[in-house]
Structures are given as C-alpha cells and as structure tokens.
Amino acid sequence: EKGGYQHFMIKEIYEQPKALKETISPRVNNKNEIVLDDIKLTKEDLEKINKVVIVACGTAYHAGLVGRYAIEKFAKIPVETDVASEFRYRDPFVDDRTLFIAVSQSGETADTLAALREAKEKGARVLAVTNVVGSRISREADDVFYTWAGPEIAVASTKAYTTQLVAMYLIALDMGLKKGTITKGKYDAVLNELKTFPEKAEKLLQDKQLLQELADKQFNNQNVFYIGRGIDDHVGREGSLKLKEISYIHSEAIAAGELKHGTIALIEEGTLVVALATQDHLYDKMLSNIKEVKARGAYVVAVAKEGNTEIEKSADIAIYIPNTLDELTPVLSVIPLQILAYYIAVARGCDVDKPKNLAKSVTVE
Ligand code: M6R
C-alpha cells in the first residue's frame, strides 16, 4: 500500500505532481477559464463582499496565510487569516458581507467546524476548501473547493498543503477576474504558470540527494530556525511545523525582519537556520539576514530560485527551486522543506507516519 516507499509521508510527497495536476486540470477549460463547479459565488455576490476571513488549523492555516496574500493581491479584498481555536473565542467581526473560508484537509477538524458555524450564524457566506468529499465541513458550507489530493494517510500533511495553495490561487484569480481587479494578461500569465507546476514539482523531486546528505549531517540539532519574508515566511512556518511534528526537534519560524527583535539571541555556533529567499524584491534583505545569522555562527541552508546563485556566497548550502513567478513560489519552495524534515526524522529513527501525541484529524477541541 506504500507503493515501495518506506513511509506514507514520502509517498505522499512524491504524489504531489499528480495531486497538483488533478487539482488544477479539471478547473481550467481550454479557453483558460477557471471553472469552480461547487462554488456558486456570482459577480454580484462578490461585489457585496467587503472582507474575507480565512480560518484553519496547523498546515491548513499556513495555506490560509498564502491565501490571504493571493486574495489581497489578485482580488483586492481585505483578508484576515486566523487559527480556528482563536477565531471562535474572540467575538470576531463577521457579518453578511463577509466571505468566510474554512481550509481543512479532513473536513472534520472540531475547531474549524465550530468557527464555520459561528461565522454562518453571523451571516457570512461560507466556502470550504477540503480534501474529503462528504466531510462535515463540506456539508455545512455554502460553496466547496475540493483539493483532489487523494487520501492523505501520514499525520504530517504534505500533498494536502500544496493543493490547498493551488485552491487559494485559483479562487483568488477567479475572484480577481470577476471583479476586474486583475488584468486578463496577468490572469493568463499566473494561470499558465500554475499549469506548469506538476512538471516543476516533478523536476524538484528528482533532486533529493543533497537534502538527504544534509539531513544525515544535521539530524542532531536541538533547535532549528526558519526565516523568510512575505510568503517565504508563511512557507517557513510550514517547514518548521513539518520538522517539529515528525522529528521532535524544537523549531521555530520567524519573519526574518523580526530576528533582531529577539530571536537572534538564540543563534549560536552551528545552529541550523533555513532561510527562504525566493522573492526578488526581498532578496537583498534576505542576504543581509543570512549574513547576520552567519556572523553568529549559524549553519545556513538557503532556498532560492534557480539562477540566483549569489546566495552561495552567504549561505552554507543553497537549494534551488525551478524559476517561477514570485507570487507562486510557496507551492515549490515547501517541497525541499518537506523532504528535509522527512529525512531528518528518518535519521533520528522516528515513527514518521505516526508521530507521538498526534492524530491525523483533531475532532475534539
Ligand atoms: O484536517 P485539517 O486540515 O483540518 O487538519 C488541520 C491540522 O490538524 C493539520 O494540518 C496538522 O497541523 C498536520 N499534522 C500538519 O502536518
């Protein structure tokens, strides 16, 4: 059932090209129009909406952070992203002009479901992004986007995350085009690029040796830090969660600009720092952050777009993702982080698919 792989997690990491293809292809017709069958939001509905609230837990929350970026960028609607267990208890401002998006692989997470009910009660229109047809969250939502990732068995979410990202991009692009906040030229460019992702992910997955060697050297760390800016920071959070949940190494992700405000105090000789630097407009700033942690003895693994080799002068190791639009990098940049977390956990002899204390789906609060 693991198809020759040692664990479900690595099998599912390698299923990402297929999962991406199956999530994207049925949604784009031959006229390059996005077809979201289970979403009935019309242009008029969208005009009424003045706020989007994205709520989720764990990995799905991290997809929601990228969703905020995509919707604000393409559809120009203000977006808040919150963890479900916080959202429900803060008497959030939601009304009938709010579009509430619940993101949940399983569609059964208790806090996400409770948040959805609360938003519905306050009059919001509810859209669910989920991987499970017929799940509770899908049944209670007004609109649904199914991520066709296929069953995800490993507790650590991988292919669900990358397909959730794609869902967020497709929803944002569709809204943007309907609202006229994105030009057709830009829409086509982003959508065409998204269509190349199954292939680009495939290419990225062929190169795991460097990451495996890195894991074999770095598996004994006590602390790991992930730094990035903008959407790279969101991906860093996902990379950090992946590592801590399966390897039991303490890890933390912070916005690189926040380093100086506290966390840099923890960087010492040999501390592993994973630095994401995929964004052109933030690249120089990231190079400075890398130099700062290097000066304190950190061992830096940088993730950058291919061609941006200047980073090799500051980082100890550079991992490259295929060239793509800056807006879309998370779908690709998370893949090396998943692989690194996996091989570190394997090197530590951990039960990768069933980490201690964790359940695949958290159906109690
Ligand atoms: O099924 P859901 O997407 O609602 O699950 C949310 C989280 O429990 C889940 O993403 C969790 O954080 C994973 N173990 C992360 O790998």
XYZ file of N, CA, C and O and ligand atoms in Angstrom, residues 57-60 103-109 112 155-157 164 238 241-242 245 358-362, ligand 1:
116
model
N -6.529 25.285 10.915
C -5.565 24.873 11.939
C -4.315 24.295 11.270
O -4.397 23.711 10.189
N -3.201 24.416 11.958
C -1.959 23.744 11.543
C -1.548 24.088 10.121
O -1.499 25.248 9.717
N -1.279 23.047 9.367
C -0.837 23.226 7.985
C -1.860 23.990 7.142
O -1.503 24.839 6.322
N -3.133 23.684 7.359
C -4.182 24.356 6.587
C -4.169 25.861 6.882
O -4.425 26.690 5.998
N -10.411 26.168 5.707
C -9.499 25.271 4.997
C -9.237 24.063 5.895
O -8.834 24.230 7.051
N -9.527 22.875 5.387
C -9.334 21.674 6.207
C -9.170 20.450 5.322
O -10.077 20.121 4.565
N -8.035 19.811 5.424
C -7.808 18.595 4.653
C -8.920 17.600 4.945
O -9.615 17.134 4.048
N -9.085 17.264 6.224
C -10.038 16.210 6.611
C -11.487 16.675 6.510
O -12.388 15.872 6.316
N -11.691 17.972 6.699
C -13.061 18.479 6.752
C -13.763 18.122 8.044
O -14.985 18.262 8.157
N -13.007 17.666 9.025
C -13.606 17.205 10.282
C -13.008 17.884 11.508
O -13.372 17.536 12.630
N -12.087 18.796 11.338
C -11.421 19.406 12.489
C -12.428 20.195 13.339
O -13.120 21.085 12.835
N -12.230 24.113 13.504
C -12.540 24.740 12.211
C -14.040 24.671 11.955
O -14.663 25.637 11.500
N 0.371 11.496 9.179
C -0.112 12.586 10.030
C 0.413 13.931 9.502
O -0.313 14.929 9.477
N 1.654 13.955 9.087
C 2.215 15.202 8.559
C 1.635 15.473 7.171
O 1.761 14.676 6.252
N 1.010 16.605 7.051
C 0.333 16.950 5.809
C 1.323 17.477 4.773
O 2.140 18.346 5.069
N -3.927 22.777 -1.358
C -4.671 23.891 -0.741
C -4.141 25.222 -1.270
O -4.908 26.158 -1.508
N 5.433 26.547 7.725
C 5.031 25.195 7.359
C 6.225 24.239 7.461
O 6.102 23.132 7.982
N 6.832 23.524 11.163
C 5.826 22.605 11.733
C 6.127 21.167 11.299
O 6.078 20.230 12.107
N 6.459 21.019 10.009
C 6.768 19.680 9.486
C 7.897 19.064 10.286
O 7.829 17.941 10.729
N 6.958 18.286 14.129
C 5.966 17.248 14.425
C 6.478 15.837 14.165
O 6.052 14.914 14.831
N 0.161 12.848 18.360
C -0.620 13.499 17.302
C -1.623 12.560 16.644
O -1.373 11.369 16.499
N -2.738 13.125 16.217
C -3.740 12.371 15.467
C -3.859 12.998 14.077
O -3.586 14.185 13.914
N -4.266 12.216 13.104
C -4.408 12.761 11.758
C -5.475 13.831 11.718
O -5.342 14.840 11.039
N -6.547 13.588 12.443
C -7.617 14.561 12.381
C -8.059 14.861 13.825
O -8.330 13.941 14.587
N -8.067 16.143 14.163
C -8.330 16.525 15.544
C -9.815 16.856 15.695
O -10.248 17.974 15.429
O -7.699 18.180 8.536
P -7.253 19.581 8.769
O -6.633 20.205 7.565
O -8.333 20.451 9.334
O -6.126 19.463 9.873
C -5.529 20.600 10.425
C -4.303 20.252 11.231
O -4.644 19.412 12.302
C -3.212 19.582 10.395
O -2.857 20.354 9.298
C -1.958 19.314 11.249
O -1.354 20.520 11.614
C -0.977 18.410 10.487
N -0.499 17.366 11.339
C 0.202 19.140 9.946
O 1.102 18.328 9.266
